[in-house]
Amino acid sequence: MTLQNSLLGFAALAALITVIPGTDTALVLRYTLSQGRRHAYIAALGMISGAFVWGVAAATGVSALLTVSTVAYDALRLAGAVYMVWLAFGLWRASFRRPGTADDGGGTPLAAARLGNEPLGRTWAKGLVSNLLNPKYGMFCIAVIPQFLVPGVPAVWMGLMLTVVSNIEAVMWFVAIVGAAHFFRKWLEGPKFRTWIDRITGTVLGAFGVAAVLETRVA
């Protein structure tokens, strides 16, 4: 397998994984509709940062520890599940606190104004943690990267190149999501819709979290 064939083959596989709906997509969509593109891009940057950490860990063999330690894997999966349930609870709680259509005097709904006040650093951290506490991405890296190693290219550098390819595709996907959501935003504006998008996002996150908890208990 040549370097070019390896990168193209991995890019095709990673693209399929990227577009599968999950917690990352749900969070970026929610931030776009409730707080705007800047927060959505920052959240996406946090997720990509987490994905890069997983990729580097897989490339250097650190993630291999999770494949031989069931306890470590289950602990990380449980932590991720709890975090997703906590995010879901926060979204549902916020959806019941909105004061209807009242605004702040400048035409901006009070609920949107409060949501927009979230520090960008916290938004980035939420994106980062949501990805770091998702061991399945690490398992994907450790399982797939070895299949695309090229003779003569150090495994670490090859793994890093594949991680960069995956992250570039993630950037393109997030930009597409944010752009589409922003384009339709004027039809989706209003506290009632934001309430429901928070509840739907919270339900998705909670479902992922509960499923992860049940999977851990069964395992």
Coordinates of C-alpha atoms in Angstrom, one line a residue:
M1 CA 0.0 0.0 0.0
T2 CA 1.4 3.4 -1.0
L3 CA 1.1 6.5 1.2
Q4 CA -1.4 8.1 -1.2
N5 CA -3.6 5.0 -1.2
S6 CA -3.4 4.7 2.5
L7 CA -4.5 8.4 3.1
L8 CA -7.3 8.1 0.5
G9 CA -8.6 4.9 1.9
F10 CA -8.6 6.1 5.4
A11 CA -10.2 9.4 4.3
A12 CA -13.1 7.5 2.8
L13 CA -13.6 5.4 6.0
A14 CA -13.2 8.4 8.3
A15 CA -15.7 10.4 6.3
L16 CA -18.4 7.8 6.9
I17 CA -17.7 7.8 10.7
T18 CA -17.7 11.7 10.8
V19 CA -21.2 12.1 9.2
I20 CA -22.9 9.6 11.5
P21 CA -25.0 11.6 13.9
G22 CA -23.7 11.7 17.5
T23 CA -23.1 13.9 20.5
D24 CA -20.7 16.2 18.6
T25 CA -23.1 16.9 15.9
A26 CA -25.9 17.5 18.4
L27 CA -23.9 20.0 20.5
V28 CA -22.7 22.0 17.5
L29 CA -26.2 22.2 16.1
R30 CA -27.5 23.3 19.5
Y31 CA -24.9 26.0 19.9
T32 CA -25.5 27.3 16.4
L33 CA -29.3 27.7 16.9
S34 CA -29.1 29.0 20.5
Q35 CA -26.0 31.1 20.7
G36 CA -24.7 31.7 17.2
R37 CA -21.9 30.6 14.9
R38 CA -19.0 31.8 17.1
H39 CA -19.9 29.6 20.0
A40 CA -20.6 26.7 17.6
Y41 CA -17.2 27.0 16.0
I42 CA -15.5 27.2 19.4
A43 CA -17.4 24.1 20.6
A44 CA -16.4 22.3 17.3
L45 CA -12.7 23.4 17.9
G46 CA -12.9 21.8 21.4
M47 CA -14.2 18.6 19.9
I48 CA -11.5 18.6 17.2
S49 CA -8.9 19.2 19.9
G50 CA -10.2 16.1 21.8
A51 CA -10.1 14.1 18.6
F52 CA -6.5 15.1 18.0
V53 CA -5.6 14.0 21.5
W54 CA -7.2 10.6 20.9
G55 CA -5.4 10.3 17.6
V56 CA -2.0 11.2 19.1
A57 CA -2.7 8.7 21.9
A58 CA -3.6 6.0 19.5
A59 CA -0.6 6.7 17.3
T60 CA 1.8 6.6 20.2
G61 CA 0.3 3.5 21.7
V62 CA -1.2 5.1 24.8
S63 CA -4.7 4.1 23.8
A64 CA -3.5 0.5 23.5
L65 CA -3.7 0.4 27.3
L66 CA -7.5 0.7 27.1
T67 CA -7.7 -2.4 24.9
V68 CA -5.9 -4.6 27.5
S69 CA -7.5 -3.0 30.5
T70 CA -11.3 -3.6 30.7
V71 CA -11.5 -1.6 34.0
A72 CA -9.8 1.5 32.4
Y73 CA -12.1 1.3 29.4
D74 CA -15.3 0.9 31.5
A75 CA -14.2 3.7 33.9
L76 CA -13.7 6.1 31.0
R77 CA -16.9 5.0 29.3
L78 CA -18.9 5.5 32.6
A79 CA -17.3 8.9 33.1
G80 CA -18.4 9.9 29.6
A81 CA -21.9 8.6 30.2
V82 CA -22.3 10.6 33.4
Y83 CA -21.0 13.7 31.6
M84 CA -23.5 13.3 28.8
V85 CA -26.4 12.8 31.3
W86 CA -25.3 15.9 33.2
L87 CA -25.3 17.9 30.0
A88 CA -28.8 16.6 29.1
F89 CA -30.1 17.5 32.6
G90 CA -28.7 21.0 32.2
L91 CA -30.4 21.5 28.8
W92 CA -33.7 20.3 30.0
R93 CA -33.5 22.5 33.1
A94 CA -32.6 25.5 31.0
S95 CA -35.6 24.8 28.6
F96 CA -38.0 25.3 31.5
R97 CA -36.5 28.6 32.6
R98 CA -37.0 30.7 29.5
P99 CA -39.2 33.7 30.1
G100 CA -41.2 33.4 26.8
T101 CA -40.7 36.1 24.2
A102 CA -39.5 38.9 26.5
D103 CA -36.5 40.7 25.3
D104 CA -33.7 42.8 26.8
G105 CA -34.8 46.1 25.3
G106 CA -32.6 45.7 22.2
G107 CA -34.7 43.2 20.4
T108 CA -32.7 40.2 21.7
P109 CA -34.7 37.6 23.7
L110 CA -33.6 37.5 27.3
A111 CA -33.0 33.7 27.1
A112 CA -30.7 34.1 24.0
A113 CA -28.9 36.9 25.7
R114 CA -28.2 34.7 28.8
L115 CA -27.1 31.8 26.6
G116 CA -24.8 34.0 24.6
N117 CA -23.0 35.1 27.8
E118 CA -21.4 31.7 28.2
P119 CA -17.6 32.2 28.2
L120 CA -16.0 30.9 25.0
G121 CA -13.5 29.1 27.1
R122 CA -16.2 27.1 28.8
T123 CA -17.8 26.4 25.4
W124 CA -14.4 25.1 24.1
A125 CA -14.0 23.0 27.3
K126 CA -17.4 21.4 26.9
G127 CA -16.5 20.4 23.3
L128 CA -13.2 19.0 24.5
V129 CA -14.5 17.0 27.4
S130 CA -17.4 15.6 25.3
N131 CA -14.8 14.1 22.9
L132 CA -12.2 13.1 25.5
L133 CA -14.8 11.1 27.4
N134 CA -15.8 9.2 24.3
P135 CA -13.5 6.2 24.3
K136 CA -15.2 4.7 21.3
Y137 CA -13.3 7.3 19.1
G138 CA -10.1 6.1 20.7
M139 CA -11.1 2.5 20.0
F140 CA -11.7 3.4 16.4
C141 CA -8.3 5.0 16.1
I142 CA -6.5 2.0 17.7
A143 CA -8.4 -0.5 15.6
V144 CA -8.2 1.2 12.2
I145 CA -4.9 3.1 12.1
P146 CA -2.8 -0.2 12.0
Q147 CA -4.7 -1.2 8.9
F148 CA -3.4 1.8 7.0
L149 CA 0.2 1.8 8.1
V150 CA 2.7 2.1 5.2
P151 CA 6.0 0.2 5.1
G152 CA 8.9 2.6 5.5
V153 CA 6.9 5.3 7.3
P154 CA 7.2 5.4 11.1
A155 CA 4.0 4.3 12.7
V156 CA 3.8 7.4 14.9
W157 CA 4.1 9.8 12.0
M158 CA 1.6 7.7 9.9
G159 CA -0.9 7.8 12.7
L160 CA -0.5 11.5 13.1
M161 CA -1.1 12.0 9.4
L162 CA -4.2 9.9 9.5
T163 CA -5.4 11.9 12.5
V164 CA -4.9 15.1 10.6
V165 CA -7.0 13.7 7.7
S166 CA -9.8 12.8 10.0
N167 CA -9.8 16.2 11.7
I168 CA -9.8 18.1 8.4
E169 CA -12.9 16.1 7.5
A170 CA -14.5 16.9 10.9
V171 CA -13.8 20.6 10.3
M172 CA -15.5 20.5 6.9
W173 CA -18.5 18.6 8.4
F174 CA -18.9 21.1 11.3
V175 CA -18.6 24.1 9.0
A176 CA -21.4 22.6 6.8
I177 CA -23.6 22.0 9.8
V178 CA -23.1 25.5 11.2
G179 CA -23.6 27.1 7.8
A180 CA -26.8 25.2 7.1
A181 CA -28.2 25.8 10.5
H182 CA -27.4 29.5 10.3
F183 CA -29.0 29.8 6.9
F184 CA -32.2 28.4 8.2
R185 CA -31.9 30.2 11.5
K186 CA -34.4 33.0 10.6
W187 CA -37.1 30.4 10.2
L188 CA -36.0 28.7 13.4
E189 CA -35.7 31.7 15.6
G190 CA -37.8 32.2 18.7
P191 CA -37.8 31.0 22.3
K192 CA -40.2 28.2 21.6
F193 CA -38.0 26.6 19.0
R194 CA -34.9 27.0 21.2
T195 CA -36.8 25.4 24.0
W196 CA -37.5 22.3 21.8
I197 CA -34.0 22.2 20.3
D198 CA -32.6 22.1 23.8
R199 CA -35.0 19.4 24.8
I200 CA -34.2 17.3 21.7
T201 CA -30.5 17.8 22.1
G202 CA -30.8 16.9 25.8
T203 CA -32.7 13.8 25.0
V204 CA -30.1 12.7 22.4
L205 CA -27.3 13.3 24.9
G206 CA -29.2 11.5 27.7
A207 CA -29.9 8.5 25.5
F208 CA -26.3 8.2 24.5
G209 CA -25.3 8.4 28.2
V210 CA -27.9 5.9 29.4
A211 CA -26.9 3.5 26.6
A212 CA -23.3 3.8 27.6
V213 CA -24.1 3.1 31.3
L214 CA -26.2 0.0 30.4
E215 CA -23.5 -1.2 28.1
T216 CA -20.9 -0.9 30.9
R217 CA -23.1 -2.8 33.3
V218 CA -23.8 -5.6 30.8
A219 CA -20.1 -5.8 30.0

